[in-house]
Coordinates of C-alpha atoms in Angstrom, one line a residue:
M504 CA 130.7 47.4 132.1
K505 CA 131.5 47.5 128.4
N506 CA 128.3 45.6 127.6
G507 CA 126.3 48.1 129.7
V508 CA 127.8 51.1 127.8
I509 CA 127.1 49.3 124.5
Y510 CA 123.4 48.7 125.5
V511 CA 123.0 52.3 126.5
C512 CA 124.5 53.5 123.2
L513 CA 122.2 51.1 121.2
F514 CA 119.2 52.4 123.2
V515 CA 120.1 56.0 122.5
L516 CA 120.7 55.3 118.8
S517 CA 117.5 53.4 118.4
S518 CA 115.5 56.1 120.1
C519 CA 117.0 58.8 117.8
S520 CA 116.3 56.6 114.8
L521 CA 112.7 56.3 116.0
C522 CA 112.3 60.1 116.4
I523 CA 113.8 60.7 113.0
A524 CA 111.4 58.1 111.5
Q525 CA 108.4 59.7 113.2
Q526 CA 109.4 63.2 112.1
K527 CA 107.4 64.2 109.0
I528 CA 109.3 65.7 106.2
Y529 CA 107.4 68.4 104.3
E530 CA 108.1 68.7 100.6
F531 CA 107.7 72.1 99.0
E532 CA 106.7 72.1 95.3
E533 CA 107.0 74.9 92.8
L534 CA 104.0 74.5 90.4
G535 CA 104.8 77.1 87.9
Q536 CA 104.4 80.8 87.0
P537 CA 100.7 81.1 85.9
I538 CA 100.7 84.6 84.4
R539 CA 103.0 85.5 81.5
V540 CA 102.3 88.5 79.3
P541 CA 103.8 89.7 76.0
L542 CA 106.3 92.5 76.1
A543 CA 105.4 95.4 73.8
M544 CA 108.2 96.9 71.7
E545 CA 108.3 100.7 72.1
F546 CA 110.7 101.7 69.3
V547 CA 113.6 100.6 67.1
T548 CA 117.1 102.0 67.0
R549 CA 119.0 101.8 63.8
D550 CA 122.6 102.5 64.8
E551 CA 125.0 101.8 61.9
I552 CA 127.2 99.6 64.0
T553 CA 124.6 97.5 65.8
G554 CA 121.9 97.4 63.1
P555 CA 118.2 97.5 63.9
I556 CA 117.2 96.6 67.5
A557 CA 113.7 96.6 68.8
W558 CA 113.4 97.8 72.5
G559 CA 111.0 97.2 75.3
A560 CA 110.7 97.9 79.0
F561 CA 110.6 94.7 81.0
T562 CA 109.0 94.7 84.4
D563 CA 107.9 91.5 86.2
A564 CA 107.4 90.5 89.8
E565 CA 111.1 90.6 90.6
R566 CA 113.0 92.8 88.3
N567 CA 113.3 95.6 85.7
A568 CA 115.3 95.4 82.5
L569 CA 115.8 97.2 79.2
V570 CA 115.3 94.5 76.6
G571 CA 116.4 94.6 73.0
V572 CA 116.1 92.1 70.1
S573 CA 118.0 92.4 66.8
M574 CA 115.5 92.5 63.9
E575 CA 118.2 90.9 61.7
N576 CA 119.2 87.8 63.8
G577 CA 117.2 87.8 67.0
R578 CA 120.2 88.5 69.2
L579 CA 119.0 89.3 72.7
I580 CA 120.2 92.2 74.9
E581 CA 119.1 92.6 78.5
V582 CA 120.3 95.5 80.7
D583 CA 119.4 94.6 84.2
L584 CA 118.6 97.5 86.6
A585 CA 118.4 95.4 89.8
Q586 CA 121.2 97.2 91.6
Y587 CA 119.2 100.4 91.5
G588 CA 116.1 98.9 93.2
K589 CA 112.9 97.3 92.0
A590 CA 110.6 99.9 90.4
N591 CA 106.9 99.4 89.6
A592 CA 107.5 100.7 86.0
L593 CA 110.4 101.3 83.6
L594 CA 110.0 104.3 81.2
L595 CA 111.9 104.5 78.0
F596 CA 112.7 107.6 75.8
K597 CA 114.5 107.3 72.5
D598 CA 117.0 110.2 72.1
S599 CA 118.7 109.0 68.9
E600 CA 119.6 105.9 67.0
R601 CA 122.4 105.4 69.5
Y602 CA 121.2 106.7 72.9
I603 CA 118.2 105.8 75.1
Y604 CA 117.1 107.5 78.3
L605 CA 115.4 105.5 81.0
Y606 CA 113.6 106.3 84.2
S607 CA 113.6 103.5 86.8
G608 CA 115.0 102.4 90.2
K609 CA 113.7 102.8 93.7
P610 CA 114.0 105.7 94.4
G611 CA 113.4 106.8 90.8
R612 CA 116.1 108.3 88.7
F613 CA 117.2 108.8 85.1
F614 CA 119.7 106.7 83.2
K615 CA 121.4 106.9 79.8
Y616 CA 122.1 103.8 77.7
D617 CA 124.6 103.6 74.8
V618 CA 123.3 101.1 72.3
R619 CA 126.6 100.9 70.5
L620 CA 128.8 100.3 73.6
N621 CA 126.1 98.5 75.6
E622 CA 126.8 100.8 78.5
L623 CA 124.4 102.2 81.1
K624 CA 125.1 105.2 83.3
T625 CA 123.1 107.2 85.8
I626 CA 122.1 110.8 85.0
G627 CA 121.8 113.3 87.9
E628 CA 120.9 112.4 91.5
A629 CA 118.2 110.0 92.6
S630 CA 114.8 111.5 93.4
K631 CA 112.6 110.6 96.3
A632 CA 110.1 109.0 94.0
Q633 CA 108.7 105.6 95.0
Y634 CA 106.0 105.1 92.3
W635 CA 104.8 106.3 89.0
M636 CA 102.4 105.3 86.3
K637 CA 103.5 103.8 83.0
N638 CA 102.0 106.7 81.1
S639 CA 102.9 109.4 83.7
H640 CA 105.3 111.4 81.5
T641 CA 105.5 113.9 78.7
I642 CA 108.1 115.6 76.5
S643 CA 107.9 119.3 75.9
P644 CA 108.5 121.0 72.5
E645 CA 112.1 121.9 73.6
G646 CA 112.7 118.2 74.4
L647 CA 112.5 118.2 78.2
I648 CA 111.3 114.9 79.7
Y649 CA 108.8 115.2 82.6
V650 CA 108.0 112.2 84.8
G651 CA 105.1 112.6 87.4
T652 CA 105.8 110.6 90.6
Y653 CA 104.6 109.7 94.1
P654 CA 105.0 110.7 96.9
R655 CA 105.2 114.5 97.4
A656 CA 103.4 115.2 94.2
A657 CA 106.8 115.6 92.6
V658 CA 108.0 115.7 89.0
S659 CA 111.5 114.6 87.8
V660 CA 112.7 116.6 84.8
L661 CA 115.6 115.7 82.4
N662 CA 117.1 118.1 79.8
P663 CA 118.7 115.7 77.4
K664 CA 120.8 118.4 75.8
T665 CA 122.6 119.3 79.0
E666 CA 121.8 116.0 80.9
E667 CA 120.7 118.2 83.8
V668 CA 118.1 116.7 86.2
T669 CA 115.8 118.9 88.3
I670 CA 113.0 118.0 90.7
I671 CA 109.8 120.0 90.9
D672 CA 108.9 119.1 94.5
R673 CA 105.4 119.5 96.0
V674 CA 103.6 120.6 92.9
S675 CA 100.6 120.7 95.2
A676 CA 101.0 121.3 98.9
S677 CA 97.3 120.4 99.6
K678 CA 96.7 117.7 102.2
G679 CA 96.4 114.3 100.5
S680 CA 97.9 115.4 97.2
E681 CA 100.8 112.9 96.7
Y682 CA 100.5 111.9 93.0
V683 CA 101.2 113.7 89.7
I684 CA 99.1 111.4 87.5
N685 CA 99.8 112.5 83.9
P686 CA 101.8 115.5 82.8
E687 CA 101.1 117.0 79.4
A688 CA 102.9 119.8 77.5
D689 CA 101.3 122.1 74.9
N690 CA 103.0 123.6 71.8
D691 CA 104.0 126.7 73.7
G692 CA 106.0 124.7 76.2
I693 CA 103.6 125.1 79.1
V694 CA 103.4 121.8 81.1
Y695 CA 100.2 120.8 82.9
F696 CA 100.3 118.5 86.0
A697 CA 97.1 116.7 87.1
T698 CA 97.1 115.9 90.8
G699 CA 94.5 114.7 93.3
M700 CA 93.0 112.3 95.8
Q701 CA 90.5 113.9 98.2
H702 CA 90.2 116.6 95.6
G703 CA 91.6 117.1 92.1
E704 CA 93.9 119.9 91.0
L705 CA 95.4 121.0 87.8
W706 CA 98.7 123.0 87.7
S707 CA 100.3 124.9 84.8
Y708 CA 104.1 125.1 84.8
N709 CA 106.2 127.5 82.8
H710 CA 109.7 126.1 82.4
Q711 CA 111.2 129.5 81.4
T712 CA 110.0 131.4 84.5
G713 CA 109.8 128.4 86.9
K714 CA 106.3 129.6 87.9
K715 CA 103.4 127.2 88.5
K716 CA 99.7 127.9 89.1
Q717 CA 96.6 125.9 90.1
I718 CA 94.1 126.5 87.2
L719 CA 91.2 124.1 87.9
S720 CA 88.0 125.9 88.9
E721 CA 86.8 125.3 92.5
K722 CA 83.6 123.5 91.4
L723 CA 85.7 120.9 89.6
M724 CA 88.0 120.2 92.5
T725 CA 86.2 117.0 93.5
Y726 CA 87.7 113.6 94.3
G727 CA 90.4 112.4 91.8
A728 CA 92.6 114.0 89.3
P729 CA 91.2 115.5 86.1
Q730 CA 91.9 113.7 82.8
I731 CA 94.1 115.7 80.4
W732 CA 95.6 115.1 77.0
R733 CA 97.4 116.8 74.1
A734 CA 95.4 117.2 70.9
A735 CA 96.6 117.5 67.3
D736 CA 96.2 121.3 67.4
G737 CA 98.9 121.5 70.0
H738 CA 96.6 122.5 72.9
V739 CA 96.0 120.5 76.0
Y740 CA 92.4 119.6 76.8
G741 CA 90.8 118.1 79.9
K742 CA 87.7 116.6 81.5
K743 CA 86.4 116.5 85.0
G744 CA 83.1 114.9 85.5
K745 CA 80.9 116.1 82.7
T746 CA 82.8 119.4 82.2
T747 CA 85.3 119.6 79.3
F748 CA 87.9 122.4 78.9
R749 CA 91.0 123.7 77.2
C750 CA 94.1 124.4 79.4
T751 CA 95.9 127.7 79.4
E752 CA 98.7 128.9 81.6
A753 CA 96.4 131.2 83.5
R754 CA 93.1 129.2 83.7
I755 CA 91.0 126.5 82.1
V756 CA 88.5 127.6 79.4
E757 CA 85.3 125.5 79.2
S758 CA 84.9 124.3 75.6
K759 CA 84.4 121.4 73.3
V760 CA 87.5 119.1 73.2
E761 CA 89.6 117.8 70.4
E762 CA 90.7 114.2 70.3
A763 CA 94.1 113.2 71.7
T764 CA 96.9 112.8 69.3
V765 CA 97.8 109.3 68.3
N766 CA 101.4 108.5 69.0
I767 CA 103.0 106.8 66.0
L768 CA 105.5 104.2 67.2
D769 CA 109.0 104.5 65.8
N770 CA 109.1 100.7 65.3
L771 CA 109.7 100.3 61.6
Y772 CA 112.7 98.8 59.9
G773 CA 112.5 98.2 56.1
D774 CA 109.0 96.9 55.5
K775 CA 108.7 95.3 59.0
R776 CA 107.3 96.7 62.2
A777 CA 108.5 95.3 65.6
L778 CA 105.3 94.6 67.6
Y779 CA 106.0 92.5 70.8
L780 CA 107.8 89.6 72.3
N781 CA 105.3 86.8 72.6
R782 CA 104.7 84.3 75.5
A783 CA 107.4 82.0 73.9
G784 CA 109.9 84.9 74.0
N785 CA 110.1 85.4 70.2
L786 CA 109.8 88.8 68.4
V787 CA 106.6 89.2 66.5
V788 CA 106.9 91.5 63.5
E789 CA 104.3 92.7 61.0
N790 CA 104.7 93.5 57.3
N791 CA 103.9 97.2 57.0
E792 CA 102.0 96.7 53.7
N793 CA 99.9 93.5 54.0
E794 CA 99.9 93.3 57.9
E795 CA 101.1 89.7 57.8
K796 CA 102.8 88.6 61.0
S797 CA 106.0 86.6 61.2
I798 CA 108.4 85.5 64.0
I799 CA 112.0 86.3 64.7
Q800 CA 113.4 83.6 67.0
S801 CA 114.8 85.0 70.3
T802 CA 116.0 83.6 73.7
F803 CA 114.0 86.0 75.8
E804 CA 112.3 84.7 78.9
P805 CA 108.8 86.1 79.0
A806 CA 107.7 88.3 81.9
A807 CA 106.1 86.5 84.8
R808 CA 103.6 88.7 86.7
E809 CA 103.0 88.6 90.4
I810 CA 100.3 86.4 91.9
L811 CA 97.9 88.1 94.3
T812 CA 95.2 85.7 95.2
I813 CA 94.5 82.1 95.8
G814 CA 90.8 81.6 95.5
D815 CA 88.3 78.8 95.7
V816 CA 88.3 75.3 94.1
Y817 CA 85.6 74.2 91.7
N818 CA 85.5 70.8 90.0
G819 CA 89.1 70.1 90.9
K820 CA 90.4 73.4 89.6
L821 CA 92.0 76.0 91.8
Y822 CA 91.3 79.6 90.8
G823 CA 93.7 82.4 91.4
S824 CA 94.6 85.9 90.1
G825 CA 97.6 88.1 89.4
M826 CA 98.3 91.8 89.6
K827 CA 99.3 94.3 87.0
P828 CA 97.5 92.8 85.1
G829 CA 94.8 91.1 87.1
N830 CA 94.6 88.0 85.0
I831 CA 92.6 85.0 86.3
F832 CA 94.2 81.6 86.2
T833 CA 93.4 78.0 87.0
Y834 CA 95.5 75.1 88.3
D835 CA 94.2 71.6 87.7
M836 CA 94.9 69.7 90.9
Q837 CA 95.0 66.3 89.1
S838 CA 96.9 67.1 85.9
G839 CA 99.0 70.0 87.2
E840 CA 97.9 72.1 84.1
I841 CA 98.0 75.8 84.5
N842 CA 95.7 78.0 82.3
D843 CA 95.9 81.8 82.1
L844 CA 92.3 83.0 81.4
G845 CA 93.3 86.7 80.9
I846 CA 91.5 89.7 82.4
L847 CA 87.9 88.8 83.2
T848 CA 86.9 91.3 85.9
R849 CA 86.0 95.0 85.4
G850 CA 89.0 96.0 87.5
S851 CA 92.0 95.1 85.4
V852 CA 94.8 95.7 87.9
Q853 CA 94.1 93.2 90.7
A854 CA 91.4 90.6 91.5
Y855 CA 91.3 90.2 95.2
D856 CA 89.2 87.2 95.9
I857 CA 87.3 84.4 94.0
L858 CA 84.4 82.6 95.7
A859 CA 82.7 79.5 94.2
Y860 CA 78.9 79.5 94.9
K861 CA 76.9 76.7 93.3
D862 CA 77.8 76.9 89.6
R863 CA 79.0 80.5 89.7
L864 CA 82.1 82.4 90.6
F865 CA 82.0 85.7 92.4
M866 CA 85.1 87.9 92.0
T867 CA 86.2 91.3 93.5
S868 CA 88.6 93.5 91.6
Y869 CA 90.6 96.8 91.7
T870 CA 90.7 99.5 90.6
G871 CA 87.1 100.6 91.0
G872 CA 86.0 98.3 93.8
F873 CA 84.1 95.9 91.5
I874 CA 82.1 92.8 92.3
D875 CA 81.3 90.6 89.4
V876 CA 79.7 87.2 89.1
F877 CA 80.3 84.6 86.3
T878 CA 78.6 81.4 85.3
L879 CA 80.8 78.3 84.7
D880 CA 80.6 76.4 81.4
A881 CA 81.2 72.6 81.0
D882 CA 85.0 73.3 81.0
N883 CA 84.9 75.4 84.2
M884 CA 85.5 78.5 82.2
P885 CA 83.9 81.7 83.8
I886 CA 81.5 83.2 81.2
N887 CA 78.6 85.6 81.0
R888 CA 80.0 88.2 83.4
E889 CA 77.3 90.0 85.3
P890 CA 78.1 93.2 87.2
V891 CA 77.1 93.1 90.9
A892 CA 78.4 96.4 92.4
H893 CA 80.8 99.3 91.8
L894 CA 82.0 100.2 95.3
H895 CA 84.1 103.2 94.3
R896 CA 80.9 104.9 93.0
L897 CA 78.7 103.4 95.7
A898 CA 80.7 104.0 98.9
K899 CA 84.1 105.4 98.1
Q900 CA 85.7 102.0 98.5
E901 CA 88.0 100.3 96.0
R902 CA 89.7 97.2 97.6
L903 CA 87.4 94.3 98.5
L904 CA 89.8 91.9 100.2
E905 CA 87.8 88.7 100.6
L906 CA 84.5 87.1 100.0
Q907 CA 83.0 84.9 102.8
L908 CA 79.8 82.9 102.6
A909 CA 78.1 83.0 106.0
P910 CA 75.5 80.6 107.5
D911 CA 72.7 83.2 106.9
G912 CA 73.2 82.7 103.2
Y913 CA 74.8 86.1 102.4
I914 CA 78.3 86.7 101.1
Y915 CA 80.3 89.3 103.1
S916 CA 83.3 91.3 102.0
P917 CA 85.4 93.7 104.0
T918 CA 86.8 96.8 102.2
I919 CA 89.6 99.4 102.1
P920 CA 88.6 102.9 101.0
I921 CA 89.7 104.9 97.9
K922 CA 93.1 106.7 97.9
G923 CA 93.5 109.3 100.6
Y924 CA 90.5 108.2 102.6
L925 CA 90.1 106.4 105.9
G926 CA 87.2 104.1 106.9
G927 CA 86.3 100.8 105.4
T928 CA 82.9 99.2 105.1
L929 CA 81.3 95.7 105.2
V930 CA 79.5 94.7 102.0
R931 CA 76.7 92.2 102.1
I932 CA 75.7 90.4 98.8
D933 CA 72.6 88.3 98.3
P934 CA 74.1 85.6 96.0
E935 CA 70.6 84.8 94.5
S936 CA 69.1 88.3 93.8
L937 CA 72.6 90.0 93.7
E938 CA 71.2 92.8 95.9
V939 CA 74.0 94.7 97.7
E940 CA 74.0 96.5 101.1
V941 CA 76.9 98.5 102.5
F942 CA 77.5 99.0 106.2
K943 CA 79.6 102.0 107.1
D944 CA 81.5 103.1 110.2
I945 CA 81.5 99.7 112.0
V946 CA 85.0 100.7 113.0
P947 CA 85.4 104.5 112.3
N948 CA 88.6 105.6 110.5
Q949 CA 89.8 102.0 110.1
S950 CA 89.7 99.5 107.1
L951 CA 88.2 96.1 107.5
M952 CA 90.5 93.2 106.6
S953 CA 88.7 89.9 107.2
V954 CA 85.3 88.3 108.1
T955 CA 84.8 85.1 110.1
P956 CA 81.3 83.8 110.6
I957 CA 80.2 82.7 114.1
P958 CA 77.6 80.0 113.5
E959 CA 76.7 79.7 117.2
T960 CA 75.3 83.3 117.4
G961 CA 74.8 84.3 113.8
E962 CA 77.3 87.1 114.2
L963 CA 80.5 88.0 112.4
L964 CA 84.0 88.6 113.7
L965 CA 85.7 91.5 111.8
A966 CA 89.4 92.4 112.0
S967 CA 90.6 95.9 111.2
S968 CA 93.6 97.9 110.1
V969 CA 94.4 101.5 111.1
R970 CA 95.5 102.1 107.5
G971 CA 93.2 103.5 104.8
G972 CA 93.4 104.0 101.1
S973 CA 96.8 104.7 99.4
S974 CA 98.5 107.8 101.0
A975 CA 95.9 108.2 103.7
K976 CA 97.4 109.2 107.0
P977 CA 96.0 107.0 109.9
T978 CA 94.4 108.7 112.8
E979 CA 94.0 105.7 115.1
K980 CA 96.9 104.0 116.9
E981 CA 95.7 100.4 117.3
A982 CA 93.6 98.0 115.2
V983 CA 90.8 96.1 116.7
I984 CA 88.6 93.0 116.3
V985 CA 84.8 93.4 116.6
V986 CA 81.8 91.1 116.8
W987 CA 79.0 92.5 114.7
D988 CA 75.4 91.3 114.5
P989 CA 73.9 91.4 111.0
V990 CA 70.4 91.3 112.4
S991 CA 70.6 94.3 114.7
K992 CA 73.4 95.8 112.7
K993 CA 75.2 96.6 115.9
T994 CA 78.7 95.9 117.3
T995 CA 78.4 93.6 120.4
Y996 CA 82.1 93.4 121.2
Q997 CA 85.3 95.3 120.4
G998 CA 88.8 94.4 121.7
K999 CA 92.5 94.7 121.1
P1000 CA 93.9 91.2 121.5
I1001 CA 97.5 92.1 120.9
S1002 CA 98.8 95.4 122.3
G1003 CA 100.1 97.9 119.8
A1004 CA 98.9 95.9 116.7
S1005 CA 98.2 98.2 113.7
V1006 CA 96.6 95.5 111.6
Y1007 CA 94.9 92.1 112.0
E1008 CA 94.6 90.2 108.8
N1009 CA 92.7 86.9 108.2
T1010 CA 91.3 85.0 111.1
V1011 CA 90.1 81.4 111.2
R1012 CA 87.5 79.4 113.3
G1013 CA 88.7 76.2 114.8
N1014 CA 86.6 73.1 115.3
N1015 CA 86.4 74.0 119.0
G1016 CA 84.4 77.1 118.1
L1017 CA 87.3 79.5 119.0
I1018 CA 88.7 82.0 116.5
Y1019 CA 92.4 82.3 115.9
G1020 CA 94.3 85.3 114.5
A1021 CA 97.7 86.9 114.3
A1022 CA 99.4 90.3 114.5
R1023 CA 102.9 91.4 115.1
N1024 CA 104.8 88.5 116.7
S1025 CA 101.9 86.8 118.4
L1026 CA 98.8 84.6 117.8
F1027 CA 95.6 85.2 119.7
V1028 CA 92.6 83.0 120.6
F1029 CA 89.2 84.5 121.0
D1030 CA 86.0 82.9 122.3
P1031 CA 83.2 84.5 120.2
V1032 CA 80.4 83.2 122.4
K1033 CA 81.8 84.4 125.7
K1034 CA 83.3 87.3 123.9
E1035 CA 86.6 87.2 125.6
I1036 CA 90.3 86.7 124.7
V1037 CA 91.3 83.1 125.8
T1038 CA 95.0 83.5 125.4
T1039 CA 97.8 85.1 123.3
M1040 CA 100.8 83.1 122.2
P1041 CA 104.1 84.9 121.4
V1042 CA 105.9 83.4 118.3
D1043 CA 109.6 83.4 118.4
N1044 CA 111.2 85.6 115.8
P1045 CA 114.7 84.4 114.7
S1046 CA 115.3 87.3 112.3
G1047 CA 114.3 90.1 114.6
Q1048 CA 112.4 91.7 111.7
A1049 CA 108.8 92.8 111.9
M1050 CA 107.0 89.5 111.6
R1051 CA 103.9 88.7 109.4
I1052 CA 102.0 85.5 110.1
S1053 CA 99.3 84.5 107.5
L1054 CA 96.8 81.8 108.7
S1055 CA 94.8 79.7 106.3
D1056 CA 91.1 80.6 106.7
S1057 CA 90.2 76.9 106.3
L1058 CA 91.4 74.0 108.4
G1059 CA 93.4 70.9 107.5
A1060 CA 91.6 67.6 107.3
D1061 CA 93.2 66.8 110.7
G1062 CA 91.3 69.7 112.3
L1063 CA 94.6 71.7 112.8
I1064 CA 95.3 75.2 111.7
Y1065 CA 98.1 76.0 109.3
G1066 CA 99.8 79.1 108.3
I1067 CA 103.1 80.7 107.3
D1068 CA 105.6 83.1 108.7
T1069 CA 106.4 85.1 105.6
R1070 CA 109.4 86.9 107.1
N1071 CA 111.3 83.9 108.3
G1072 CA 110.1 81.3 105.8
R1073 CA 108.5 79.0 108.2
L1074 CA 105.5 76.6 108.0
L1075 CA 103.4 76.8 111.2
Q1076 CA 100.8 74.7 112.8
V1077 CA 98.4 75.6 115.6
D1078 CA 96.7 72.8 117.6
P1079 CA 93.2 74.0 118.8
T1080 CA 93.0 71.2 121.4
S1081 CA 96.0 72.6 123.3
N1082 CA 96.2 76.1 121.9
E1083 CA 99.9 75.5 121.1
W1084 CA 101.9 76.3 118.0
K1085 CA 104.9 74.8 116.4
V1086 CA 107.2 75.1 113.4
L1087 CA 106.8 72.2 110.9
G1088 CA 109.5 73.2 108.5
E1089 CA 111.3 76.0 106.7
H1090 CA 111.7 76.9 103.1
A1091 CA 113.0 79.9 101.2
S1092 CA 109.9 80.1 99.0
L1093 CA 107.8 81.0 102.0
V1094 CA 109.7 84.3 102.4
G1095 CA 107.6 87.1 101.0
A1096 CA 104.6 84.9 100.3
R1097 CA 101.3 86.9 100.2
T1098 CA 98.8 84.3 101.5
A1099 CA 98.3 80.6 102.3
K1100 CA 95.2 78.5 101.8
V1101 CA 94.6 74.9 102.8
K1102 CA 92.6 73.0 100.1
E1103 CA 90.7 69.8 100.1
D1104 CA 93.5 67.8 98.4
G1105 CA 95.6 68.0 101.6
H1106 CA 97.9 70.7 100.4
L1107 CA 98.6 74.2 101.6
Y1108 CA 98.9 76.5 98.5
Y1109 CA 100.7 79.8 98.5
A1110 CA 102.2 82.3 96.1
T1111 CA 105.5 84.0 96.2
H1112 CA 106.2 86.7 93.6
A1113 CA 105.2 85.1 90.3
S1114 CA 105.3 81.5 91.3
L1115 CA 102.6 79.2 92.7
F1116 CA 103.7 76.7 95.4
R1117 CA 102.2 74.0 97.5
V1118 CA 103.2 71.7 100.4
R1119 CA 101.3 68.6 101.5
I1120 CA 100.2 68.9 105.1
T1121 CA 97.7 66.0 105.5
D1122 CA 97.3 62.7 103.7

């Protein structure tokens, strides 16, 4: 009896050992932070106790901080604002040699920092602001600080003398006006607020009376906000289209314009100007007389900017891009070397996709909805940029999400429209002649998110989203997938694979000819030849949060489909032979990842915040 029990135990243990031995362990590698940018110093404080300190506003993919470096000994000061929420920008205002005012947080609010005591405190109540531009502020002659914000076309106002904060809410009540782009104040204390999406507006605001007035003439109330600036004569001037004007409280007066005043930085101490913290984290200063630069050693960790795109591979180098700014970078798959190439595209904020075609690279970028093409030199460096299209001007589109080469020889790109608008397009590019054609209203009032070629029929599967450009209010309830014929230029199928889905992102064609996609908490399988949904597969959701599944648009060498669950940090696999999915592993770095791409070296590459990662999926 004892021997029987022993044999059973040995059998169970050996079976468990065999299962463990057969279970593949996935190793997740952090490859580095490809995009680091210098931090500009905005001013110097010269408090008698602390000595001269150069200050900058630090914003990276994960945090905001007030950063100071002593110009005498390089001592580093970092005031982290994490507890107040991650803002897209940190604004600094020097009040005196001892005090600095800040605008940051999410929602946005004012702060006061005591340089001498190293103390930060909040000023007034938090606003409802979620976003603002780095230059979206002005200071009136009486010293009031105005910050233009989004949404609600609101302005936060601080009076430093009394430390009273007020909110000018709904500067414009017009439909679609959500932003105050750039406030400017004239010498009389009248402040001007430029707003606009579907149409531009310009408002004058009198702080003494509290009255505001829309002063832009009707003929100039076209798409986008007018450009305004303060000139050396103390007046505020503007431009909309080809019309130039001077601003008054009652109206605009068409006239020639004066050049904007040049802000002189208060960054001088002795004969040295504080310029920036370089990529090594050291303070670069310049001699005010001979302009010679020198270094003050510091322990600052340079800003790492968020990665947006993982693009194509060319000659062993993976190309990717960042956002704010839209730098292009390469990762050498053999050596592991990362190279930041800087901003190459016409859109400097984001580069959405990078496609290798022969010895050239096509890139799409934002803002502006640009398509550019580059030749590649012997070192794989993109050179000789050639403009292909400007979709903002051509079709009121500004985000070209991906580039897909189809069997018909054309490159296709789905788009999202400009701010405040609904209705994306499909862009077709001839990679040889660079001729561009735009197809509108394939799915009315919806953006197009991805393109998957169907070789068997020559058609394309397009996936949509009910959302439009920033601040646009959706009119449709559910997203769709459509089959579209480039020859007849007609839709041959439209369906809703997953009930209630508002967006379908990238889809991928399996070796079995079926197309796989995801939305909400489910995967779907579509037969593009029979034009029918084969099945849907619910994906369990341990967190209970709204799930986002991102599938690679290329297959693994084993013919399987790979993707990530970006809410729960899971690596997923779909087997097209059985149409079943499973979880391969979990890792914290997958939480919040933007996209995932299988590449020819057997790795799945993905980016989370500022870091590039990979995990080997096939040998």
